[in-house]
Structure formats: C-alpha cells, structure tokens
C-alpha cells in the first residue's frame, strides 16, 4: 500500500478527517482519565525543525512518549541537512531509520520533495504555505465546544498566510463558510481560494467578515521569516485587530481562536484572547490529542 503523508488537509478524505477528530476527542478523554495506551511502542518519530516552535515540538514529543514510542529533535544547526545535504538523500536515509517524520520548514515545495523520497509518512508541521496540524486541533476544539461545524460561519481576520490557507481547505473539507478580511497586498493565494470558492470568500472589512460569525480566528501579522516586515505590516494591519468591539458583531455565542503565539495589542486585544469567548488554551492542548490521532492513523 502506498505510504500516506499529511502535507495538507487535502491528503485525507472528509470521512477520514471526521473520524480523526472524533478519535482525538476520545484520546483526550483517555489521557485525562490517566489511561495508559501505547500503540506505537518502539516507533520513532523524527522532528525536523527549521523554524522555532513551542506547541508543535512539545505536543509531538509528548504524544510519542505517551504512545510508548520516541521522538528525536533534529535541528538544521546540527544535521547535515543544514549543511546542504540534498533533501532527497536526507529523506531516503532518515526514512530507513524512522517510522514517521515531521517537518517544519519554509518553502512548501521542500516538504513535498522530502515526502516524494521518503518511504515513511511525512507530516507537515508548518510551511510558509500551510499549517494543517493546527487545523486538526482547531476542528477538535470547535467540535468539543459546539458539535459539528458543517453549515457554520467562520471569520478569518488578518494575514492571508499559512493558517488562512489551511482554513480555506478546512472550509471545504468540513463544510463551513469562511469569510476572510485581509488588507490589500496580504490576501491569501488566489489559486487556493479559487479551488475552494464555494466555501471561502474575501470580505472588504473585518466587520463584514465577522457579522454574525460563529467563530472568529486570527494569527500574527508577521509570520516566522517575515520579521523585517514587522513595521510595514503593523501599518497595513492597523485596522485588523480583533478587539471586543469587533467580537461583539459576531454571533452572541461566537468563539475566538488563535493558533498562538499571540501578540496582545496587535492582532488581538487582551480583552478578547483572555476573555470568556476565547478557547485558545483548549485549542493549544488539542495539538497533543489531534496529532496523536494523526500518528495513530498514519502508522495504524
Ligand atoms: N501554533 C503553533 O504551531 O505553535 P508553535 O509555533 O509554538 O509550534
Ligand atoms: N503564521 C504563523 C503561525 C505560527 C504557528 C507563522 O507561520 O509564524
């Protein structure tokens, strides 16, 4: 059987995604009950990080340990990958020793090339283009709080970045309507938008996007690798902060999510992220459970 990768949400069918979310909810309950469950004994996950991480690293590493397996942290500073060993060679060598590999990098093409030459599943732990693992956690969190997200409305406020692209894919796969408010020059990829046009559309203003929305989501104005653009971005995004006034225009029981790390006073006001509609801590915790469900699925 061909090896399954998870480079974008599109690598799984709607039914597989749905089952994975339900399994993640079960795994969370099991973990909270102190149940020992070790389906990945002696399995090893390689974790290649070319960018910083708190949640992704800790959740994958803790998840593998809880599953009875092991995780190896691989930084480009210490591996030959960082000294120019070809991706194709690295993929062939690492996949002969590891059972599954997760990669956080810059260009999405890099992870596609790695996956092409890997004999074991490759998981996208964030590229410049997508962040599918975060969407698993977000969809789990929504489902736990409110049930099925099908038919609901989600507002994306801010940068048309990797998270926004994964939300666009999620809108089609989980069947919700996504309204995106992003400033000119920072819109999401037109091709990704076009292939999901039944489920995602651009709005002229944040107010238009959030009107009556069930879920409001934002992310940092400058992603990793865009640090020098910070000043220009602060200017461009000045009217795109999710504050209490904007949140009040969403549905009365709307939830707020943010993949974190967050910058209070920039993309989100403290009163929102630390307020009663925010579910960001569950969302962060669910990285652990949903990725365990993903590992179980890919290695099952
Ligand atoms: N949300 C997320 O991926 O966080 P980290 O960058 O800390 O892994
Ligand atoms: N868009 C952010 C997400 C961080 C988890 C970034 O790429 O830096």
Short mmCIF file of C-alpha atoms and ligand atoms in Angstrom, two decimals:
data_model
loop_
_atom_site.label_atom_id
_atom_site.label_comp_id
_atom_site.label_asym_id
_atom_site.label_seq_id
_atom_site.Cartn_x
_atom_site.Cartn_y
_atom_site.Cartn_z
CA UNK A 1 0.00 0.00 0.00
CA UNK A 2 1.28 3.49 -0.84
CA UNK A 3 2.59 5.44 2.13
CA UNK A 4 0.23 8.18 3.34
CA UNK A 5 1.57 11.65 4.02
CA UNK A 6 -0.06 14.66 5.70
CA UNK A 7 1.25 17.67 3.82
CA UNK A 8 -2.08 19.47 3.60
CA UNK A 9 -5.59 18.68 4.85
CA UNK A 10 -6.37 17.53 1.30
CA UNK A 11 -4.31 14.38 1.92
CA UNK A 12 -7.19 13.00 3.98
CA UNK A 13 -10.75 12.43 2.83
CA UNK A 14 -13.69 14.15 4.51
CA UNK A 15 -14.61 10.89 6.25
CA UNK A 16 -11.05 10.28 7.42
CA UNK A 17 -10.84 13.81 8.83
CA UNK A 18 -14.15 13.45 10.61
CA UNK A 19 -13.10 10.12 12.15
CA UNK A 20 -9.75 11.57 13.15
CA UNK A 21 -11.38 14.47 15.02
CA UNK A 22 -13.69 12.09 16.91
CA UNK A 23 -10.71 9.89 17.75
CA UNK A 24 -8.80 12.94 19.01
CA UNK A 25 -11.69 13.73 21.38
CA UNK A 26 -11.56 10.13 22.64
CA UNK A 27 -7.79 10.24 23.10
CA UNK A 28 -8.12 13.44 25.10
CA UNK A 29 -10.62 11.77 27.42
CA UNK A 30 -8.35 8.73 27.81
CA UNK A 31 -5.37 10.93 28.63
CA UNK A 32 -7.40 12.93 31.16
CA UNK A 33 -8.54 9.65 32.77
CA UNK A 34 -4.91 8.58 33.16
CA UNK A 35 -5.38 5.61 30.85
CA UNK A 36 -2.14 4.11 29.54
CA UNK A 37 -2.40 3.47 25.81
CA UNK A 38 0.77 2.60 23.89
CA UNK A 39 0.02 1.64 20.29
CA UNK A 40 3.36 2.97 19.00
CA UNK A 41 5.81 1.02 21.19
CA UNK A 42 9.30 1.13 19.70
CA UNK A 43 8.20 3.51 16.93
CA UNK A 44 10.37 6.57 16.36
CA UNK A 45 9.30 10.00 15.09
CA UNK A 46 11.93 12.30 13.57
CA UNK A 47 11.17 16.01 14.09
CA UNK A 48 12.93 18.37 11.67
CA UNK A 49 12.58 21.99 12.79
CA UNK A 50 13.94 24.77 10.55
CA UNK A 51 11.83 27.32 12.47
CA UNK A 52 11.11 27.84 16.17
CA UNK A 53 8.31 26.06 17.98
CA UNK A 54 6.79 25.55 21.41
CA UNK A 55 3.44 23.80 20.87
CA UNK A 56 4.37 21.67 17.88
CA UNK A 57 7.55 20.31 19.36
CA UNK A 58 6.16 19.67 22.83
CA UNK A 59 2.94 18.09 21.56
CA UNK A 60 4.61 15.72 19.09
CA UNK A 61 7.32 14.73 21.55
CA UNK A 62 4.92 14.24 24.47
CA UNK A 63 2.46 12.41 22.21
CA UNK A 64 5.07 9.90 21.05
CA UNK A 65 6.18 9.27 24.64
CA UNK A 66 2.58 8.76 25.79
CA UNK A 67 2.08 6.31 22.91
CA UNK A 68 5.09 4.26 24.06
CA UNK A 69 7.35 5.46 21.25
CA UNK A 70 10.12 8.01 20.99
CA UNK A 71 10.81 11.30 19.21
CA UNK A 72 14.12 12.73 18.01
CA UNK A 73 14.54 16.50 17.67
CA UNK A 74 16.57 17.37 14.57
CA UNK A 75 17.69 20.95 14.14
CA UNK A 76 19.34 22.06 10.89
CA UNK A 77 22.14 23.51 13.01
CA UNK A 78 23.24 20.02 13.99
CA UNK A 79 22.29 17.88 10.99
CA UNK A 80 23.81 17.60 7.52
CA UNK A 81 20.50 18.92 6.16
CA UNK A 82 21.64 22.32 7.46
CA UNK A 83 24.99 21.94 5.68
CA UNK A 84 23.47 21.34 2.28
CA UNK A 85 22.98 17.56 2.09
CA UNK A 86 20.31 17.14 -0.60
CA UNK A 87 16.73 16.80 0.66
CA UNK A 88 16.30 13.68 -1.49
CA UNK A 89 19.27 11.98 0.19
CA UNK A 90 18.22 13.07 3.67
CA UNK A 91 14.71 11.74 3.08
CA UNK A 92 15.95 8.36 1.87
CA UNK A 93 18.37 7.94 4.77
CA UNK A 94 16.10 9.19 7.57
CA UNK A 95 13.12 7.16 6.40
CA UNK A 96 15.19 3.96 6.57
CA UNK A 97 15.68 4.57 10.30
CA UNK A 98 12.50 6.31 11.39
CA UNK A 99 8.83 5.28 11.30
CA UNK A 100 7.39 8.73 10.68
CA UNK A 101 8.89 12.19 10.09
CA UNK A 102 7.52 15.64 10.86
CA UNK A 103 8.97 18.74 9.24
CA UNK A 104 8.63 22.46 9.90
CA UNK A 105 10.26 24.48 7.17
CA UNK A 106 9.94 27.47 4.83
CA UNK A 107 9.05 26.56 1.22
CA UNK A 108 6.21 24.07 0.87
CA UNK A 109 7.99 22.51 -2.14
CA UNK A 110 10.73 21.34 0.22
CA UNK A 111 8.40 19.13 2.22
CA UNK A 112 6.80 17.83 -0.98
CA UNK A 113 10.23 16.81 -2.26
CA UNK A 114 11.12 15.22 1.06
CA UNK A 115 7.86 13.24 1.04
CA UNK A 116 8.46 12.08 -2.52
CA UNK A 117 11.69 10.39 -1.45
CA UNK A 118 10.56 9.20 1.99
CA UNK A 119 9.47 5.60 2.49
CA UNK A 120 7.59 6.54 5.70
CA UNK A 121 4.77 9.06 6.36
CA UNK A 122 5.77 12.73 6.36
CA UNK A 123 3.76 15.27 8.39
CA UNK A 124 3.69 19.00 7.65
CA UNK A 125 4.35 20.76 10.94
CA UNK A 126 4.09 24.19 9.21
CA UNK A 127 5.43 25.58 5.98
CA UNK A 128 5.15 29.13 4.61
CA UNK A 129 2.06 27.90 2.74
CA UNK A 130 0.11 25.66 5.17
CA UNK A 131 -0.29 24.60 8.81
CA UNK A 132 -2.64 21.59 8.65
CA UNK A 133 -1.85 20.17 12.11
CA UNK A 134 -3.20 23.35 13.69
CA UNK A 135 -6.49 22.87 11.85
CA UNK A 136 -6.91 19.41 13.36
CA UNK A 137 -6.66 20.98 16.81
CA UNK A 138 -8.99 23.83 15.87
CA UNK A 139 -11.63 21.48 14.45
CA UNK A 140 -11.36 19.24 17.52
CA UNK A 141 -11.81 22.25 19.79
CA UNK A 142 -14.84 23.50 17.88
CA UNK A 143 -16.42 20.01 17.90
CA UNK A 144 -15.89 19.65 21.65
CA UNK A 145 -17.41 23.05 22.34
CA UNK A 146 -20.22 23.21 19.80
CA UNK A 147 -20.59 19.93 17.86
CA UNK A 148 -20.45 19.69 14.06
CA UNK A 149 -19.02 22.75 12.30
CA UNK A 150 -20.80 21.96 9.00
CA UNK A 151 -23.00 24.87 7.92
CA UNK A 152 -21.40 27.32 10.38
CA UNK A 153 -19.66 30.59 9.52
CA UNK A 154 -16.03 31.31 10.38
CA UNK A 155 -14.35 34.72 10.09
CA UNK A 156 -10.62 34.93 9.36
CA UNK A 157 -9.23 38.35 10.27
CA UNK A 158 -5.72 39.40 9.23
CA UNK A 159 -2.93 37.93 7.16
CA UNK A 160 -3.72 35.62 4.24
CA UNK A 161 -0.97 33.33 5.50
CA UNK A 162 -0.28 29.62 6.07
CA UNK A 163 -3.03 29.39 8.71
CA UNK A 164 -5.50 31.19 6.46
CA UNK A 165 -4.72 28.77 3.60
CA UNK A 166 -5.33 25.77 5.85
CA UNK A 167 -8.61 27.36 6.99
CA UNK A 168 -9.64 27.68 3.33
CA UNK A 169 -9.00 23.96 2.81
CA UNK A 170 -10.83 23.15 6.04
CA UNK A 171 -13.87 25.15 4.95
CA UNK A 172 -14.40 22.80 2.00
CA UNK A 173 -13.49 19.58 3.83
CA UNK A 174 -15.51 20.32 6.98
CA UNK A 175 -18.22 22.15 5.02
CA UNK A 176 -18.32 25.56 6.70
CA UNK A 177 -18.35 29.05 5.18
CA UNK A 178 -15.14 31.06 5.61
CA UNK A 179 -15.18 34.86 5.33
CA UNK A 180 -11.73 36.41 5.03
CA UNK A 181 -10.84 40.02 5.81
CA UNK A 182 -7.24 40.78 4.87
CA UNK A 183 -5.64 44.06 3.75
CA UNK A 184 -4.67 44.59 0.13
CA UNK A 185 -1.25 43.06 -0.51
CA UNK A 186 -1.76 40.41 2.18
CA UNK A 187 -4.56 38.39 0.60
CA UNK A 188 -4.48 34.60 0.54
CA UNK A 189 -3.22 32.72 -2.51
CA UNK A 190 -5.68 33.16 -5.38
CA UNK A 191 -5.36 29.56 -6.60
CA UNK A 192 -6.14 28.12 -3.15
CA UNK A 193 -9.08 30.49 -2.87
CA UNK A 194 -10.32 29.66 -6.38
CA UNK A 195 -10.33 25.91 -5.75
CA UNK A 196 -12.49 26.44 -2.66
CA UNK A 197 -14.72 29.24 -3.93
CA UNK A 198 -17.94 27.57 -2.76
CA UNK A 199 -16.73 27.74 0.83
CA UNK A 200 -14.40 30.74 1.16
CA UNK A 201 -14.72 34.36 0.09
CA UNK A 202 -13.00 37.67 0.65
CA UNK A 203 -14.70 40.49 2.55
CA UNK A 204 -14.00 44.21 2.26
CA UNK A 205 -13.75 44.82 6.02
CA UNK A 206 -13.29 42.89 9.29
CA UNK A 207 -16.82 43.99 10.28
CA UNK A 208 -18.26 42.38 7.15
CA UNK A 209 -16.37 39.14 7.84
CA UNK A 210 -17.41 38.81 11.49
CA UNK A 211 -21.07 39.82 11.11
CA UNK A 212 -22.98 37.00 12.82
CA UNK A 213 -20.00 34.61 12.58
CA UNK A 214 -19.86 31.56 14.86
CA UNK A 215 -16.07 31.51 15.13
CA UNK A 216 -13.55 34.34 14.83
CA UNK A 217 -9.92 33.43 14.12
CA UNK A 218 -6.77 35.46 13.70
CA UNK A 219 -3.00 34.99 13.66
CA UNK A 220 0.15 37.10 13.96
CA UNK A 221 0.70 39.91 11.49
CA UNK A 222 4.30 38.81 10.80
CA UNK A 223 4.91 35.09 10.49
CA UNK A 224 8.24 33.38 11.07
CA UNK A 225 10.64 34.54 8.38
CA UNK A 226 8.88 37.93 7.96
CA UNK A 227 10.47 39.65 10.95
CA UNK A 228 11.93 42.52 8.87
CA UNK A 229 8.48 43.35 7.51
CA UNK A 230 7.11 43.98 11.01
CA UNK A 231 6.91 47.79 10.75
CA UNK A 232 5.24 47.78 7.33
CA UNK A 233 2.84 45.07 8.44
CA UNK A 234 1.87 46.92 11.63
CA UNK A 235 0.79 49.79 9.42
CA UNK A 236 -1.08 47.64 6.89
CA UNK A 237 -2.91 45.64 9.59
CA UNK A 238 -3.72 48.54 11.93
CA UNK A 239 -7.49 48.19 11.32
CA UNK A 240 -7.46 44.40 11.62
CA UNK A 241 -7.19 43.90 15.37
CA UNK A 242 -9.76 41.54 16.90
CA UNK A 243 -10.97 43.59 19.85
CA UNK A 244 -14.14 43.47 21.97
CA UNK A 245 -15.97 45.83 19.63
CA UNK A 246 -15.34 43.57 16.63
CA UNK A 247 -16.12 40.42 18.60
CA UNK A 248 -19.46 41.95 19.62
CA UNK A 249 -20.53 41.93 15.96
CA UNK A 250 -20.15 38.14 15.73
CA UNK A 251 -22.85 35.75 16.97
CA UNK A 252 -23.51 36.21 20.71
CA UNK A 253 -22.05 32.77 21.50
CA UNK A 254 -19.17 33.05 19.00
CA UNK A 255 -15.83 31.50 19.93
CA UNK A 256 -12.39 33.03 19.43
CA UNK A 257 -9.34 31.01 18.32
CA UNK A 258 -5.69 31.81 17.69
CA UNK A 259 -3.00 29.22 16.93
CA UNK A 260 -0.53 31.08 19.19
CA UNK A 261 1.95 32.56 19.86
CA UNK A 262 -0.18 35.73 20.12
CA UNK A 263 0.78 39.39 20.27
CA UNK A 264 -1.69 41.13 22.55
CA UNK A 265 -2.29 44.69 21.36
CA UNK A 266 -1.52 43.75 17.73
CA UNK A 267 -3.72 41.16 16.01
CA UNK A 268 -5.80 40.59 19.16
CA UNK A 269 -6.75 42.66 22.18
CA UNK A 270 -6.04 41.15 25.60
CA UNK A 271 -9.74 41.50 26.46
CA UNK A 272 -10.58 39.04 23.68
CA UNK A 273 -7.85 36.42 23.95
CA UNK A 274 -8.12 36.42 27.75
CA UNK A 275 -11.91 36.82 27.69
CA UNK A 276 -14.79 34.34 28.04
CA UNK A 277 -15.22 33.61 24.32
CA UNK A 278 -11.60 32.57 23.86
CA UNK A 279 -10.81 28.84 23.70
CA UNK A 280 -7.12 29.21 22.90
CA UNK A 281 -5.85 27.06 25.77
CA UNK A 282 -8.02 24.09 24.80
CA UNK A 283 -7.01 24.76 21.22
CA UNK A 284 -3.32 24.58 22.19
CA UNK A 285 -3.82 21.43 24.30
CA UNK A 286 -5.63 19.76 21.43
CA UNK A 287 -2.48 19.88 19.32
CA UNK A 288 -1.41 16.95 21.52
CA UNK A 289 -4.54 14.84 21.16
CA UNK A 290 -5.25 15.51 17.49
CA UNK A 291 -1.66 14.76 16.46
CA UNK A 292 -1.78 11.53 18.46
CA UNK A 293 -4.87 10.65 16.43
CA UNK A 294 -2.94 11.56 13.28
CA UNK A 295 0.07 9.42 14.25
CA UNK A 296 -2.20 6.51 15.07
CA UNK A 297 -3.93 6.92 11.69
CA UNK A 298 -0.71 7.17 9.65
CA UNK A 299 1.04 4.31 11.45
CA UNK A 300 -2.05 2.25 12.21
N1 LIG B 1 0.68 27.04 16.90
C1 LIG B 1 1.93 26.57 16.74
O1 LIG B 1 2.24 25.86 15.77
O2 LIG B 1 2.79 26.90 17.75
P1 LIG B 1 4.36 26.68 17.77
O3 LIG B 1 4.98 27.58 16.75
O4 LIG B 1 4.77 27.03 19.17
O5 LIG B 1 4.67 25.24 17.45
N1 LIG B 2 1.56 32.13 10.82
C1 LIG B 2 2.43 31.80 11.91
C2 LIG B 2 1.94 30.59 12.64
C3 LIG B 2 2.77 30.18 13.83
C4 LIG B 2 2.29 28.92 14.48
C5 LIG B 2 3.85 31.59 11.39
O1 LIG B 2 4.00 30.96 10.33
O2 LIG B 2 4.78 32.04 12.03
#
